[in-house]
PDB file of C-alpha atoms in Angstrom:
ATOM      1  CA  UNK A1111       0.000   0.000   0.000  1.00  0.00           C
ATOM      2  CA  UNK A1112       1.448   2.765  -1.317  1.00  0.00           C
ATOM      3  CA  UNK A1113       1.187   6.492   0.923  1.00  0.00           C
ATOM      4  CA  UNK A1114       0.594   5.092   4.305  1.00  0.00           C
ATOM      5  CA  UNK A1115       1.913   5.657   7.209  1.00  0.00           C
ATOM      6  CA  UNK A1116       4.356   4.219   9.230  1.00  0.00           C
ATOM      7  CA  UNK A1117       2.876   4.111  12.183  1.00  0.00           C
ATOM      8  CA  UNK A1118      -0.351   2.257   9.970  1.00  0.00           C
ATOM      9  CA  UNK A1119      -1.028  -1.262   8.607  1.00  0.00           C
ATOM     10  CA  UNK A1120      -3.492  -4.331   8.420  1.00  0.00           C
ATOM     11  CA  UNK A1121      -3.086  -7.265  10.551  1.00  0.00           C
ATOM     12  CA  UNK A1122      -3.077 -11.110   9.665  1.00  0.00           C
ATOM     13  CA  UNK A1123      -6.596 -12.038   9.585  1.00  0.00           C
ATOM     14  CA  UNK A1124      -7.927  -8.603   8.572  1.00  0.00           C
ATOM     15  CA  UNK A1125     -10.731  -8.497   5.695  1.00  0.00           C
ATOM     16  CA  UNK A1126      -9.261  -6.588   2.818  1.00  0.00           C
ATOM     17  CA  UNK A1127     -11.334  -4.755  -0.233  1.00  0.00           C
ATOM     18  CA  UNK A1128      -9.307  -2.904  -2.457  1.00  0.00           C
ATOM     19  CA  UNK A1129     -11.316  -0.514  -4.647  1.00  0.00           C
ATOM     20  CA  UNK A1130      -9.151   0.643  -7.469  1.00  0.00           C
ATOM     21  CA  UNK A1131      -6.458  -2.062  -7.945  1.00  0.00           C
ATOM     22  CA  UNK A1132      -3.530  -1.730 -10.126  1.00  0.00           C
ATOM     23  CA  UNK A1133      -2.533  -5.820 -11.111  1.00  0.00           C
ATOM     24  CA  UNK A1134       0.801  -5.852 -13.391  1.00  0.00           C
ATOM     25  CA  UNK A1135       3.064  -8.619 -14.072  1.00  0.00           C
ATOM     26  CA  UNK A1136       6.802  -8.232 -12.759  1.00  0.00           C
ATOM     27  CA  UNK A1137       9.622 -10.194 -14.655  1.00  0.00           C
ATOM     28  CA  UNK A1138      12.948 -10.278 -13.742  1.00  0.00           C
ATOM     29  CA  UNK A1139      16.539 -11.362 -14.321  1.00  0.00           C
ATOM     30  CA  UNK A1140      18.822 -11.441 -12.008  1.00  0.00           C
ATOM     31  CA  UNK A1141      22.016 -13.945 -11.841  1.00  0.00           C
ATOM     32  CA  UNK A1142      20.729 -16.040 -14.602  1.00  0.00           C
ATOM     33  CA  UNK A1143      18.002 -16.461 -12.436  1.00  0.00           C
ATOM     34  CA  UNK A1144      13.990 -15.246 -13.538  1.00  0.00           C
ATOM     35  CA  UNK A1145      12.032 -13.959 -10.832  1.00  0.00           C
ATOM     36  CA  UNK A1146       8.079 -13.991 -12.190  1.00  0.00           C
ATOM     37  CA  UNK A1147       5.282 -12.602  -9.939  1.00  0.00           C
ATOM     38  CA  UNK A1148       2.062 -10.415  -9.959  1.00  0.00           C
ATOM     39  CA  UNK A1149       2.032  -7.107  -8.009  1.00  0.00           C
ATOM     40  CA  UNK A1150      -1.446  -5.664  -6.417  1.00  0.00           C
ATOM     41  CA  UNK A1151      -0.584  -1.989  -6.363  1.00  0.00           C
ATOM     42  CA  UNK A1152      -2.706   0.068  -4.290  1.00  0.00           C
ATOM     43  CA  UNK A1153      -1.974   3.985  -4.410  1.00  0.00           C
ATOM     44  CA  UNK A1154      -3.400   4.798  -1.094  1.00  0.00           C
ATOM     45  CA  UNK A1155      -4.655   3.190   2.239  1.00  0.00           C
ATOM     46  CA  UNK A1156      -7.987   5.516   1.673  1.00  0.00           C
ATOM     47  CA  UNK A1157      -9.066   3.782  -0.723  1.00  0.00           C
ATOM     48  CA  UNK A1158      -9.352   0.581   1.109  1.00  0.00           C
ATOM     49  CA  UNK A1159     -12.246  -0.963   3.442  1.00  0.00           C
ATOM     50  CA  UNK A1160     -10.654  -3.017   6.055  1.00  0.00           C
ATOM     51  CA  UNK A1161     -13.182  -4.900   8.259  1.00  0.00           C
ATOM     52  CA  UNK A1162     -16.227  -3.062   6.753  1.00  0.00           C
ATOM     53  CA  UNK A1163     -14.686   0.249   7.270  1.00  0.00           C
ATOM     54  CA  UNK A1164     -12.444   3.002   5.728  1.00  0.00           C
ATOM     55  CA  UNK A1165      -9.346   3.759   7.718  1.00  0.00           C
ATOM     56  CA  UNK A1166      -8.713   7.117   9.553  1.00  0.00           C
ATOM     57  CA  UNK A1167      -7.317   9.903   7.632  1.00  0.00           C
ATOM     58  CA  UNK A1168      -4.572   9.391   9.544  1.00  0.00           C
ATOM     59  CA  UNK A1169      -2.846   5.713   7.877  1.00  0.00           C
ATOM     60  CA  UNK A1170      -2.338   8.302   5.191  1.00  0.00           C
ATOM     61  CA  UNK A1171       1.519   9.802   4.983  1.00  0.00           C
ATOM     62  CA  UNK A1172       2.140  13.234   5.632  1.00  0.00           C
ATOM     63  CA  UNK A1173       3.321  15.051   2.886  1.00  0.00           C
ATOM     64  CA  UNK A1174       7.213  15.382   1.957  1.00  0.00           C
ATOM     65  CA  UNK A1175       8.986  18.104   0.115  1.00  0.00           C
ATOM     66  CA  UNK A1176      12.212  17.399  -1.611  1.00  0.00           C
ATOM     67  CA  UNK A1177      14.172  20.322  -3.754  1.00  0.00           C
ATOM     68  CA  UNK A1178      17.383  20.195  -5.156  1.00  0.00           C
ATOM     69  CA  UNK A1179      19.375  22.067  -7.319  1.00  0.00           C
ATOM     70  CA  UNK A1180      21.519  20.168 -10.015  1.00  0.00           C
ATOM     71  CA  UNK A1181      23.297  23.639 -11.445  1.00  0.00           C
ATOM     72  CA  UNK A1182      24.137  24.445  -7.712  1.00  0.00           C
ATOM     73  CA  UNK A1183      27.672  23.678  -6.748  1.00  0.00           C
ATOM     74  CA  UNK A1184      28.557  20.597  -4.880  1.00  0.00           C
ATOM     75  CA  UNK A1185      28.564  21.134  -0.450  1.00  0.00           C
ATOM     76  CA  UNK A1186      32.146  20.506   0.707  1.00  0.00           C
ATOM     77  CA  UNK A1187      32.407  17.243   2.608  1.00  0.00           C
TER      78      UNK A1187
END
């Protein structure tokens, strides 16, 4: 579940309904190996119902803001 919050999650046992999902097949290579699954991508835990009900506005993730400057000169280390 994409967004949530740490502090958030579902618990073995828990009755799952996922709204809007997103099913796409992963394959990859890796060592000569092949790794072949399916992922359930779900953009956010508000869109879920877990045991008959949506979950507080607060298993969402606060926001983050990131900038950065790639003409700015490097910090000294």
């Amino acid at each position: 579940v994409y967004n949530s919050a740490p502090s958030w999650g579902v618990a073995v046992g828990d009755a799952v309904g996922v709204a809007e999902p997103e099913l796409s097949q992963h394959l990859h290579q890796h060592q000569g190996q092949t790794f072949s699954f399916l992922g359930l991508r779900v953009p956010s835990p508000l869109s879920l119902v877990v045991n008959g009900r949506r979950p507080p506005g607060s298993a969402l993730a606060p926001p983050r803001l990131a900038l950065s400057n790639p003409s700015a000169p490097p910090e000294p280390a």
